[in-house]
Coordinates of C-alpha atoms in Angstrom, one line a residue:
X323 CA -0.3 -25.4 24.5
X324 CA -3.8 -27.0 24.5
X325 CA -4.2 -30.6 25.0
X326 CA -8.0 -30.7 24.1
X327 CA -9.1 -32.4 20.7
X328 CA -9.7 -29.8 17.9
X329 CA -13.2 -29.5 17.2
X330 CA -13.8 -28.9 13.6
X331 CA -17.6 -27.8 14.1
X332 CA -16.6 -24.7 15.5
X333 CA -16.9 -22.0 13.8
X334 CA -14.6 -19.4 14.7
X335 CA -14.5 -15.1 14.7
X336 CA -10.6 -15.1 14.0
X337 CA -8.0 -18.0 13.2
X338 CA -4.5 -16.3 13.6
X339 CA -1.7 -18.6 11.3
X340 CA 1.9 -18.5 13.0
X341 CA 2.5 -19.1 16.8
X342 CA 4.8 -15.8 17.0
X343 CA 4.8 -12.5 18.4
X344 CA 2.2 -11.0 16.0
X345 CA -0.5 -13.2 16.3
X346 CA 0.1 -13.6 20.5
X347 CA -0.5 -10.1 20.4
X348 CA -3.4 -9.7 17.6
X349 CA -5.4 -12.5 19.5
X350 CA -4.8 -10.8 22.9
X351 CA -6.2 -7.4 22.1
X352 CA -8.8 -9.1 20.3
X353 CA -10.1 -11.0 23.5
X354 CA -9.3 -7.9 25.4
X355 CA -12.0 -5.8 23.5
X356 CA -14.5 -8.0 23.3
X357 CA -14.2 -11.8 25.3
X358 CA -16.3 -13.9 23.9
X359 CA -14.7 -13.7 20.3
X360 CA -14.1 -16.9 18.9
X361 CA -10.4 -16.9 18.6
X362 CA -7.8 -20.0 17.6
X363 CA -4.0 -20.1 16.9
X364 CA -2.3 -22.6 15.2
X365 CA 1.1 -23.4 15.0
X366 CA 3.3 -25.9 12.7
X367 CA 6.1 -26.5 14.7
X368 CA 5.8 -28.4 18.3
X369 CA 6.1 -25.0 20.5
X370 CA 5.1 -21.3 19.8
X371 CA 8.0 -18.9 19.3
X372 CA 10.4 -20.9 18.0
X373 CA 11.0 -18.6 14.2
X374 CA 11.6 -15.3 14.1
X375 CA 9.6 -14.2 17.7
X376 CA 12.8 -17.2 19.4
X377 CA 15.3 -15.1 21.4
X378 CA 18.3 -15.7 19.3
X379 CA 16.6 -15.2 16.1
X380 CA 16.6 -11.4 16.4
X381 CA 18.2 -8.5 17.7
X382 CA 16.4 -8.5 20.9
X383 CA 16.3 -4.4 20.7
X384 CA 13.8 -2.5 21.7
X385 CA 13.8 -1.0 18.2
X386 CA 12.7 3.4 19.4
X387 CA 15.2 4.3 17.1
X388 CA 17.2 5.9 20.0
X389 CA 20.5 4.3 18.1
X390 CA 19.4 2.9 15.0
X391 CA 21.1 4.8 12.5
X392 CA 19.1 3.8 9.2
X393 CA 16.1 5.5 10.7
X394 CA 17.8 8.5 10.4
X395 CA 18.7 9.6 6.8
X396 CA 20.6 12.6 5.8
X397 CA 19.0 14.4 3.2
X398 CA 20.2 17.6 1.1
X399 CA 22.5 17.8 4.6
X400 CA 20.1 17.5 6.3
X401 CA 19.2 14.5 8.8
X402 CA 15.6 13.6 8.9
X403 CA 14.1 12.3 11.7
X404 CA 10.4 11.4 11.0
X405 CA 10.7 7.5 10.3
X406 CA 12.5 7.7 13.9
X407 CA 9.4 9.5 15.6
X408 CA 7.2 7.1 13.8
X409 CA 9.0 4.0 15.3
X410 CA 9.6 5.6 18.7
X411 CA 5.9 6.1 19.0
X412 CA 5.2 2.5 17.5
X413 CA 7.4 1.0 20.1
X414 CA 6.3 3.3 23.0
X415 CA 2.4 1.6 22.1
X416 CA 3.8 -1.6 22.4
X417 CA 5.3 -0.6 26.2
X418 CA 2.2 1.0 26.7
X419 CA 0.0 -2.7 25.8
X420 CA 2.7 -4.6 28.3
X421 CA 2.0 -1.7 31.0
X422 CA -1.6 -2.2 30.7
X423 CA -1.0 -6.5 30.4
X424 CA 1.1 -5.7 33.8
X425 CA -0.9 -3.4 35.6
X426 CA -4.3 -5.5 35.5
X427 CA -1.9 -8.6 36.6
X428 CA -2.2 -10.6 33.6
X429 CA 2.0 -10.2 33.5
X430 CA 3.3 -10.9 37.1
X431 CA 7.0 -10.6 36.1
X432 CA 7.9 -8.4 33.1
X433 CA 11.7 -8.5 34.1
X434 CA 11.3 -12.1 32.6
X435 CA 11.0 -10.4 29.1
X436 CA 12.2 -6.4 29.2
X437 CA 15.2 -5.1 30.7
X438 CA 16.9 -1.7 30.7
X439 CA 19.8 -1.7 28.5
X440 CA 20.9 2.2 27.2
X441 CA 21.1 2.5 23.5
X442 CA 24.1 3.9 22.2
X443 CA 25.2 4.9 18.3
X444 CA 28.8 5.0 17.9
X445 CA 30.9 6.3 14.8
X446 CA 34.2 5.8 12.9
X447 CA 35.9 8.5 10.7
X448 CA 35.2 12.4 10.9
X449 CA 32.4 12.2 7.7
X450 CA 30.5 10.1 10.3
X451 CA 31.4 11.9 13.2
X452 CA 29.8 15.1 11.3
X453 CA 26.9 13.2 10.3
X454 CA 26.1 12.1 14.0
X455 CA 26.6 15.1 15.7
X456 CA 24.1 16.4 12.9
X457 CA 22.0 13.5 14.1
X458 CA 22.1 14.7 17.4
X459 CA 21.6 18.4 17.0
X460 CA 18.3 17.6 15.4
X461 CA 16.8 14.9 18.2
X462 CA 17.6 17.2 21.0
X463 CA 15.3 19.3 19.9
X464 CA 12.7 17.1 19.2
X465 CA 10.7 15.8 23.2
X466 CA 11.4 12.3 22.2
X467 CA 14.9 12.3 22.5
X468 CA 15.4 15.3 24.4
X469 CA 17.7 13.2 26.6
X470 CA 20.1 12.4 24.1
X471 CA 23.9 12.7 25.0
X472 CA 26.7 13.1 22.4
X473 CA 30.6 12.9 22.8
X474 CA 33.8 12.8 20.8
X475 CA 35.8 12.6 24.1
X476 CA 37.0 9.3 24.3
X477 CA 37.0 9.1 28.1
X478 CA 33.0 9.7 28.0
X479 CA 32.7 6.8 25.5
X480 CA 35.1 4.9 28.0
X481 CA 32.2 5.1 30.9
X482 CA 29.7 4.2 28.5
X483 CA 31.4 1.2 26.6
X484 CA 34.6 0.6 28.3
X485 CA 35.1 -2.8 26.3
X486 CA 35.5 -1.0 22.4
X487 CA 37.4 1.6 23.8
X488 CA 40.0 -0.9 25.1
X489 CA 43.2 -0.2 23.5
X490 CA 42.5 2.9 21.0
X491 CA 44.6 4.8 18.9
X492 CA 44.9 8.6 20.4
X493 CA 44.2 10.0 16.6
X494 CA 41.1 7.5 16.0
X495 CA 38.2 10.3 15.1
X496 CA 35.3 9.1 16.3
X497 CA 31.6 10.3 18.4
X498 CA 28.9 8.3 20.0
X499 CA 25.6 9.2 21.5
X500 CA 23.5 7.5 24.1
X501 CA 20.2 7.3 25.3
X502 CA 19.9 5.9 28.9
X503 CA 16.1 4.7 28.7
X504 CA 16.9 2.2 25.6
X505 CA 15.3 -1.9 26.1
X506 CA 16.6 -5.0 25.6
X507 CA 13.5 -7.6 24.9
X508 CA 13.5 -11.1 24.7
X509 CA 10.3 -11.7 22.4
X510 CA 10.4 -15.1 22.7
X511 CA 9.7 -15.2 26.3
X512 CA 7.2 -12.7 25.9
X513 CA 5.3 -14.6 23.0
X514 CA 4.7 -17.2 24.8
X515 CA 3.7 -15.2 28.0
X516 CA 1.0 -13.6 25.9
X517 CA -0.2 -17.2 24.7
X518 CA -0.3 -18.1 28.1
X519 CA -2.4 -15.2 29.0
X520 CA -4.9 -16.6 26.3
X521 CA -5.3 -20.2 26.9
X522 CA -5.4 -19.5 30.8
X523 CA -7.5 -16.2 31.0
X524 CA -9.7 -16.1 27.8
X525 CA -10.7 -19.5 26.8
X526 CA -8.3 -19.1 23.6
X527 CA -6.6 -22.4 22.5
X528 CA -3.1 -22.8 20.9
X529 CA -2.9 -25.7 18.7
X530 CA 1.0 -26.9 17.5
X531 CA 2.1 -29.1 15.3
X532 CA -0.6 -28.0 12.9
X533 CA 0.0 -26.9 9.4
X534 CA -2.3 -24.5 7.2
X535 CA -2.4 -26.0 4.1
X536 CA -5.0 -24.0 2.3
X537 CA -7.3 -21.4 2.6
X538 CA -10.5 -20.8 0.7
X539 CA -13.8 -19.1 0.6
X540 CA -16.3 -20.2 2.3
X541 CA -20.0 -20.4 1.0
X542 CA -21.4 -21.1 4.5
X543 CA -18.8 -18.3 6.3
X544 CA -15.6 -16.2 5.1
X545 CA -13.2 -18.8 5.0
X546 CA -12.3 -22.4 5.5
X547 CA -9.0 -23.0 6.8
X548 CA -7.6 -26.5 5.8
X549 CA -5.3 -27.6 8.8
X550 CA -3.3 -30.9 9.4
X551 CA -1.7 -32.8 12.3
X552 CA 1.7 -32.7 11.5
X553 CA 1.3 -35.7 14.5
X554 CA -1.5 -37.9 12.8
X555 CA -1.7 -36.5 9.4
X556 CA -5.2 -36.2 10.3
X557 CA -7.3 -33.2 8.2
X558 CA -9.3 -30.4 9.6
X559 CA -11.4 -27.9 7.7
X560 CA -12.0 -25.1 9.7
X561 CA -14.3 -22.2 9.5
X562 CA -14.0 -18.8 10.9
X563 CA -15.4 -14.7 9.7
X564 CA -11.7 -13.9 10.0
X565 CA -8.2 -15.2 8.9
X566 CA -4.9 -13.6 9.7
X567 CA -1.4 -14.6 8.3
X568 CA 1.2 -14.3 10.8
X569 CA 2.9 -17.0 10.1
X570 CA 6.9 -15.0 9.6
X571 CA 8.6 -15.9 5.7
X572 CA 6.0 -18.5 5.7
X573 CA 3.5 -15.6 4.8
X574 CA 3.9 -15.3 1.3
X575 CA 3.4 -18.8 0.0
X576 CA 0.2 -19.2 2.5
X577 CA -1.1 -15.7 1.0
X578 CA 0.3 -17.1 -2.6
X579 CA -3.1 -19.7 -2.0
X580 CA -5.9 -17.3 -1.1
X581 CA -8.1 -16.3 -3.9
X582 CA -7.9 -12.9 -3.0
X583 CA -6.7 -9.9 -6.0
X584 CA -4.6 -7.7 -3.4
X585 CA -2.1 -10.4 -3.3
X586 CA -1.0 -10.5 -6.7
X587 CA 2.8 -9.3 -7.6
X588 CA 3.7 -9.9 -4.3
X589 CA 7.5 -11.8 -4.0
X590 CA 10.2 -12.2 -1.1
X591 CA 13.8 -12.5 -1.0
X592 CA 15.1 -15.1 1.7
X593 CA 18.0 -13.7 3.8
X594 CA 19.5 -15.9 6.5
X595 CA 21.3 -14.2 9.6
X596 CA 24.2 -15.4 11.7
X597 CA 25.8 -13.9 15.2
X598 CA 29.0 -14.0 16.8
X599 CA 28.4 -15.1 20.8
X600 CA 30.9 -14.6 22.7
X601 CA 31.8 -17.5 25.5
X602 CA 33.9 -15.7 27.5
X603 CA 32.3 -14.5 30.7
X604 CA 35.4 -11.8 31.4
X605 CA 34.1 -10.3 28.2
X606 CA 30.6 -10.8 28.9
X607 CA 30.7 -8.3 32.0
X608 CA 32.5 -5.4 30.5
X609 CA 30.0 -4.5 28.7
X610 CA 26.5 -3.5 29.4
X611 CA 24.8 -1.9 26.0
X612 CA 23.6 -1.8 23.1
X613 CA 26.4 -0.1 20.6
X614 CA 25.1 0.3 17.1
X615 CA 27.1 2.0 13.9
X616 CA 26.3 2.7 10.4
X617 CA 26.1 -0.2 7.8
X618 CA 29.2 -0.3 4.9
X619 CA 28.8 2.0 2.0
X620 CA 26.3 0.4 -0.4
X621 CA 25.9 -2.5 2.6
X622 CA 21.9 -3.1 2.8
X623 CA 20.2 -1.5 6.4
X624 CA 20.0 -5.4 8.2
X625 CA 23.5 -5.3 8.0
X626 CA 24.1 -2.4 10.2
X627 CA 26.9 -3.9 12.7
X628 CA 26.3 -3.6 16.4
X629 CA 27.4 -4.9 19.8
X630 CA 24.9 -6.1 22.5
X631 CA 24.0 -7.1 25.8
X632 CA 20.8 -9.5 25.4
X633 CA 19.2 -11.3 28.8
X634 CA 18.5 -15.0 27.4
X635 CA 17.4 -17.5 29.3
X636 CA 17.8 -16.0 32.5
X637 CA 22.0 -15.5 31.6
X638 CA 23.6 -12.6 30.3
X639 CA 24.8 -12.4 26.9
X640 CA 27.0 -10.7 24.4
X641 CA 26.4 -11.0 20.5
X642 CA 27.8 -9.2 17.5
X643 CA 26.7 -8.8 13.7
X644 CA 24.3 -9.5 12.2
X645 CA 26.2 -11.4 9.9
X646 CA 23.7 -12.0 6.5
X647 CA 23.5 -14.9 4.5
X648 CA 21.1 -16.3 1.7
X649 CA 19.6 -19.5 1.9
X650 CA 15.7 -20.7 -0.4
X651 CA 14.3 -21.5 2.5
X652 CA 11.7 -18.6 3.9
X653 CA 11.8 -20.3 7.3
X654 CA 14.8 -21.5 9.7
X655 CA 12.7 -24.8 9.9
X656 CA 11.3 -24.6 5.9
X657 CA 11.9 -25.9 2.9
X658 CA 14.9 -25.3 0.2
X659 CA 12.3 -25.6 -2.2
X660 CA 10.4 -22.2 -0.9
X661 CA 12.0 -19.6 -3.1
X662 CA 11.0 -21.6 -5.9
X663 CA 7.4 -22.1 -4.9
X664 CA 7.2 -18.5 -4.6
X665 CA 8.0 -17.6 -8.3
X666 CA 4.2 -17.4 -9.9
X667 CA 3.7 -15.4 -13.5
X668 CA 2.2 -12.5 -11.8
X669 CA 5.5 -11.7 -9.6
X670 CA 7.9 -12.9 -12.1
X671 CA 8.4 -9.0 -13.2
X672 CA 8.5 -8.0 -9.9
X673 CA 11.2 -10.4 -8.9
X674 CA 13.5 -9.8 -12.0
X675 CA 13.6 -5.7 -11.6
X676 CA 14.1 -6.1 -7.5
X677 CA 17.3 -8.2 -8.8
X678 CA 18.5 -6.2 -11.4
X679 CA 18.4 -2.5 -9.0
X680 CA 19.3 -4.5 -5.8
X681 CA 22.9 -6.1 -7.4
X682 CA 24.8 -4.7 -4.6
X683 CA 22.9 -6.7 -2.3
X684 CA 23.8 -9.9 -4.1
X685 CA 27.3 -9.2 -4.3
X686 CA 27.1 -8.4 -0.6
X687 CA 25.4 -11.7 0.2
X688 CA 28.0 -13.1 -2.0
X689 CA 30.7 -11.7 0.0
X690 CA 28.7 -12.7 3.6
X691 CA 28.2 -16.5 2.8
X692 CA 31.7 -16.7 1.4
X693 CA 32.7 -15.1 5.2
X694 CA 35.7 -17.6 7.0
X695 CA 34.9 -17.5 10.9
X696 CA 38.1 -15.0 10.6
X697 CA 36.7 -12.4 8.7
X698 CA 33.5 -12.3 10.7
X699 CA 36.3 -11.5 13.6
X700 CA 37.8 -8.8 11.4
X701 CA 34.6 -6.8 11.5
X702 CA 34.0 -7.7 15.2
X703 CA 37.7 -6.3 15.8
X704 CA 36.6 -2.9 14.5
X705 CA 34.5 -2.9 17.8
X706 CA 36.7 -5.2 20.1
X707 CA 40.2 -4.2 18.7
X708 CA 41.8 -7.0 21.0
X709 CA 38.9 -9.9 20.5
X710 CA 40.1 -13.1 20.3
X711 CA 38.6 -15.9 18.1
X712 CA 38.8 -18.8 20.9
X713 CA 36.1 -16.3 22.3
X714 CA 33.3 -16.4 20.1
X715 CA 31.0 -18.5 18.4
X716 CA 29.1 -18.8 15.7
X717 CA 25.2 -18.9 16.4
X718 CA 23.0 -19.4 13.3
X719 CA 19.8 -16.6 13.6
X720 CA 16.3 -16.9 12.4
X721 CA 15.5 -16.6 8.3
X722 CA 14.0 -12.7 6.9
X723 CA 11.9 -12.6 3.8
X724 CA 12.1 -8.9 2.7
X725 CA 9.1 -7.8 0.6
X726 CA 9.2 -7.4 -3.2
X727 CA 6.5 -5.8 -4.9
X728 CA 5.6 -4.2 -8.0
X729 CA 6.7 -0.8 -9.4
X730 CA 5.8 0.9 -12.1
X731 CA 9.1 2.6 -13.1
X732 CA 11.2 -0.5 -11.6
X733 CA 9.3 -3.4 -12.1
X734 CA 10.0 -4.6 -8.5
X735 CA 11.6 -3.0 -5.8
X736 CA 12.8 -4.6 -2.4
X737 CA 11.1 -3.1 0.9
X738 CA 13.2 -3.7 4.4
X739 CA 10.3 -2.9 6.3
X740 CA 6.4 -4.9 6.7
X741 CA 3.3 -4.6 5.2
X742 CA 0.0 -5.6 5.9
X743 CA -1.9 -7.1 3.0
X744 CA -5.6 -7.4 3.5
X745 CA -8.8 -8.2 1.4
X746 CA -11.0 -5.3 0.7
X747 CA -13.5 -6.5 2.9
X748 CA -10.8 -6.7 6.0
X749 CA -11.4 -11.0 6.3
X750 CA -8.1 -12.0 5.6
X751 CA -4.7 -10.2 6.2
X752 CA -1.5 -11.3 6.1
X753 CA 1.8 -9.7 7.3
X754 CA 4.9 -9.6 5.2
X755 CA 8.1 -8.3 5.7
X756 CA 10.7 -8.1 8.4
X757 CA 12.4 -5.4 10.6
X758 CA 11.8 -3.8 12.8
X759 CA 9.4 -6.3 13.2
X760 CA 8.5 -7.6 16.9
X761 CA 9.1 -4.3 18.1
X762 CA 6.1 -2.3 16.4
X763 CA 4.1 -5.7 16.8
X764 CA 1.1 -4.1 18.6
X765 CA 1.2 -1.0 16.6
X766 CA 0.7 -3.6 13.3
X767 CA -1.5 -5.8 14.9
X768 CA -3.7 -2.3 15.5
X769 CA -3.6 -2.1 11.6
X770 CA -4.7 -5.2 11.4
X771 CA -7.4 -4.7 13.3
X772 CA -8.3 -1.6 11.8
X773 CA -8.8 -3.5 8.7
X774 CA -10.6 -6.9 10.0
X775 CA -12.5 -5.5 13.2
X776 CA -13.3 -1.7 12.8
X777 CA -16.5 -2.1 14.8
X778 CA -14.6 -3.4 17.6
X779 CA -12.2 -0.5 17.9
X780 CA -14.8 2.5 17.1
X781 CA -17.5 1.1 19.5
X782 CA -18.0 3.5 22.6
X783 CA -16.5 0.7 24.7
X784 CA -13.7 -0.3 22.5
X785 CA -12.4 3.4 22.2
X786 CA -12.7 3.5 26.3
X787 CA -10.5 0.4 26.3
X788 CA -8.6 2.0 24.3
X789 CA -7.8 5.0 26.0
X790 CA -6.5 3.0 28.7
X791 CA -4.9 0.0 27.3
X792 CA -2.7 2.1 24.5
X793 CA -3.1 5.8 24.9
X794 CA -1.1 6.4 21.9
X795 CA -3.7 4.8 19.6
X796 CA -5.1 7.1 16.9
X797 CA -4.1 10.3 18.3
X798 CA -1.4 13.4 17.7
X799 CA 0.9 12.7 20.4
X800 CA 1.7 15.9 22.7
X801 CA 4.8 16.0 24.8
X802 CA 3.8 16.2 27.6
X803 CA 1.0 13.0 26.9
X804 CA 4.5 11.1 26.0
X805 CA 6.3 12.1 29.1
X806 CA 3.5 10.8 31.3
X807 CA 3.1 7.5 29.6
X808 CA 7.0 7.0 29.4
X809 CA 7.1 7.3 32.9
X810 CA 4.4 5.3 33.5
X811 CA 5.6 2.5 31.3
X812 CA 8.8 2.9 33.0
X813 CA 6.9 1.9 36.5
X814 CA 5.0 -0.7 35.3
X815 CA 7.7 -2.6 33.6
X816 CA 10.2 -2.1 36.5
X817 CA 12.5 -0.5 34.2

């Protein structure tokens, strides 16, 4: 991260808040359609990467929604499939941006970041059973997942995830599917492999241990950013056309202290997340996937249970859960004071009807926190029927802060998904919200930009870079257009 002294007569095109996978990847394409923007990152903490973008402070999935089964609702009896087009797509743009990152040599070694790992959904109980062969009869048909597989036979899902089928009951009803072309990504490594790309490439500096404190209009320019050294307590006010907040739960209070209408009745909800690891290496190699099942009736979608292989590090992992948890802070490295910071009159409403129609989330998070090491194993023996606690660990993951906003009928409701909240004139925008997160990153960094740079992007040289650099963008995708691009992505990220 840069060295050089931060000079506070520069006035910048675009200041991105938060060292993590968003504003890596905002700043890149940035720089990529036009070089000589005026682009600066800071970072509070010492490194980039280190919240929610860190390796073991998310699920590491490729999230296509080849397994994910909250993607897929059943409806009237029937199981729709359009939020899992939409994130298949969103994730296929971000492939498509490391392809491009890869293919011009700015990535030399995307193994370091993306591996193939297939992507299974697997089922308990003949109810679910029905419900994913449903699942399945209605992706097959569909180009995206035309390569979907689905079983009940038990010596099928023995090939394909030998370690849960160890020791099963002959009556146990269950089905699985697979997709062969599912990822595992470790954003951490490839956050900081996009920084890299900046500060060596494109003249962009990454500044850590440097705290936003405020941010205010400008008369001279758009906005002055008030930064300290964490370091020196030393004081910056920076200026810059553009501001982006990217900065994970710490968001909302940043956004709380812009003087800006669009972010009124805007709240969050802090939810903590823990794994179990396991630490047996035996264990470790029996299993090679990514096994996901449906979340507990009335059980929130982040707790959806599932069993992976992750790449961390350069080792091979195996980690189950999530397992939830609630702590104030909206950061892993915040403060416990941050829920209460976050409670202003205009989201006071908000906050009290997201509670009062979202009780069976707090008596879930209840029941997680209060969670012995041994009933964390119980749930893990439902995949593992002969785990053994000596074998695991417990492995504390990154902090959430879901999105509360207003309703009319409600009050507030809780969203589990993210939002981009901009000005009207596009010069500040702020990301809130959670999964799925790193995986749609470019895909809602292109939102961003939509809002903040249009003139960039509908230029006769930004829609030729474009074309090339995410072919997905702003288009109806045709099957055969997908196909291509799959298989290209597929070459250029040695998967």
């Amino acid at each position: 991260m840069s060295k050089a002294k931060l000079d506070s007569k520069q006035e910048y095109d675009l200041i991105c808040v938060g060292g993590g996978i968003m504003s890596a990847t905002l700043a890149l394409i940035s720089k990529l359609l036009k070089p000589d923007l005026k682009v600066l990152i800071v970072e509070r903490l010492s490194e980039v990467a280190q919240e929610s973008s860190a390796a073991w402070n998310n699920a590491g999935t490729g999230h296509s929604a080849l397994c994910e089964l909250n993607y897929c609702p059943e409806e009237d009896g029937k199981v729709v499939i359009d939020k899992a087009i939409k994130i298949c797509q969103q994730f296929e743009e971000s492939k498509q941006f490391w392809s491009y990152l890869a293919t011009h040599g700015l990535i030399e070694d995307p193994d370091s970041f993306i591996a193939s790992v297939p992507h299974h959904s697997w089922v308990l109980g003949k109810e679910n059973a029905d419900y994913l062969e449903h699942r399945f009869n209605t992706m097959k048909h569909h180009f995206m997942f035309d390569t979907i597989q689905f079983t009940k036979d038990k010596s099928k899902m023995k090939e394909w995830f030998p370690l849960i089928m160890n020791n099963r009951d002959e009556d146990e009803v269950m089905a699985a599917s697979r997709i062969d072309r599912g990822t595992e990504v470790n954003y951490g490594t490839l956050t900081k492999t996009l920084f890299n790309i900046l500060e060596t490439k494109f003249d962009t500096p990454v500044y850590c241990n440097m705290e936003v404190k405020d941010i205010d209009p400008s008369p001279d320019i758009d906005w002055t950013v008030e930064i300290e050294n964490l370091e020196t307590n030393q004081k910056h006010n920076l200026e810059s056309k553009h501001v982006f907040i990217g900065a994970g739960g710490g968001s909302l209070l940043l956004l709380q202290k812009v003087e800006i209408d669009e972010k009124e009745g805007y709240g969050g909800f802090p939810i903590s997340g823990e794994w179990l690891v396991c630490k047996n290496e035996a264990i470790i190699k029996q299993h090679n996937a990514k096994v996901y099942s449906k979340a507990g009736l009335g059980d929130p979608p982040m707790s959806t249970p599932h069993l992976d292989t992750r790449y961390i590090n350069g080792k091979r992992e195996l980690l189950f859960g999530p397992f939830a948890g609630f702590s104030p802070k909206f950061l892993k490295e915040g403060s416990n004071f941050d829920l209460f910071k976050s409670v202003k009159f205009d989201n006071i409403s908000p906050l009290l009807g997201a509670f009062w129609h979202n009780l069976p989330l707090t008596k879930y998070l209840i029941e997680q926190v209060t969670s012995s090491h041994e009933d964390r194993m119980k749930e893990l023996r439902k995949f593992v029927k002969d785990a053994n606690s000596d074998d695991w660990e417990i492995l504390v993951a990154g902090q959430r802060v879901q999105i509360i906003k207003k309703d009319e009928f409600e009050g507030g409701v809780l969203q589990f998904g993210t939002e981009v909240v901009s000005s009207k004139d596009g010069s500040i925008t702020c990301l809130l919200g959670a999964s799925p997160g790193a995986s749609t990153a470019t895909s809602v960094m292109l939102q961003v930009l939509e809002k903040a740079f249009p003139e960039l992007l509908n230029s006769e040289e930004g829609k030729t870079v474009m074309d090339k650099m995410i072919p997905f963008y702003n288009i109806e995708v045709t099957e055969d257009l997908f196909k291509a691009q799959l298989k290209k992505s597929a070459v250029a990220l040695k998967l």
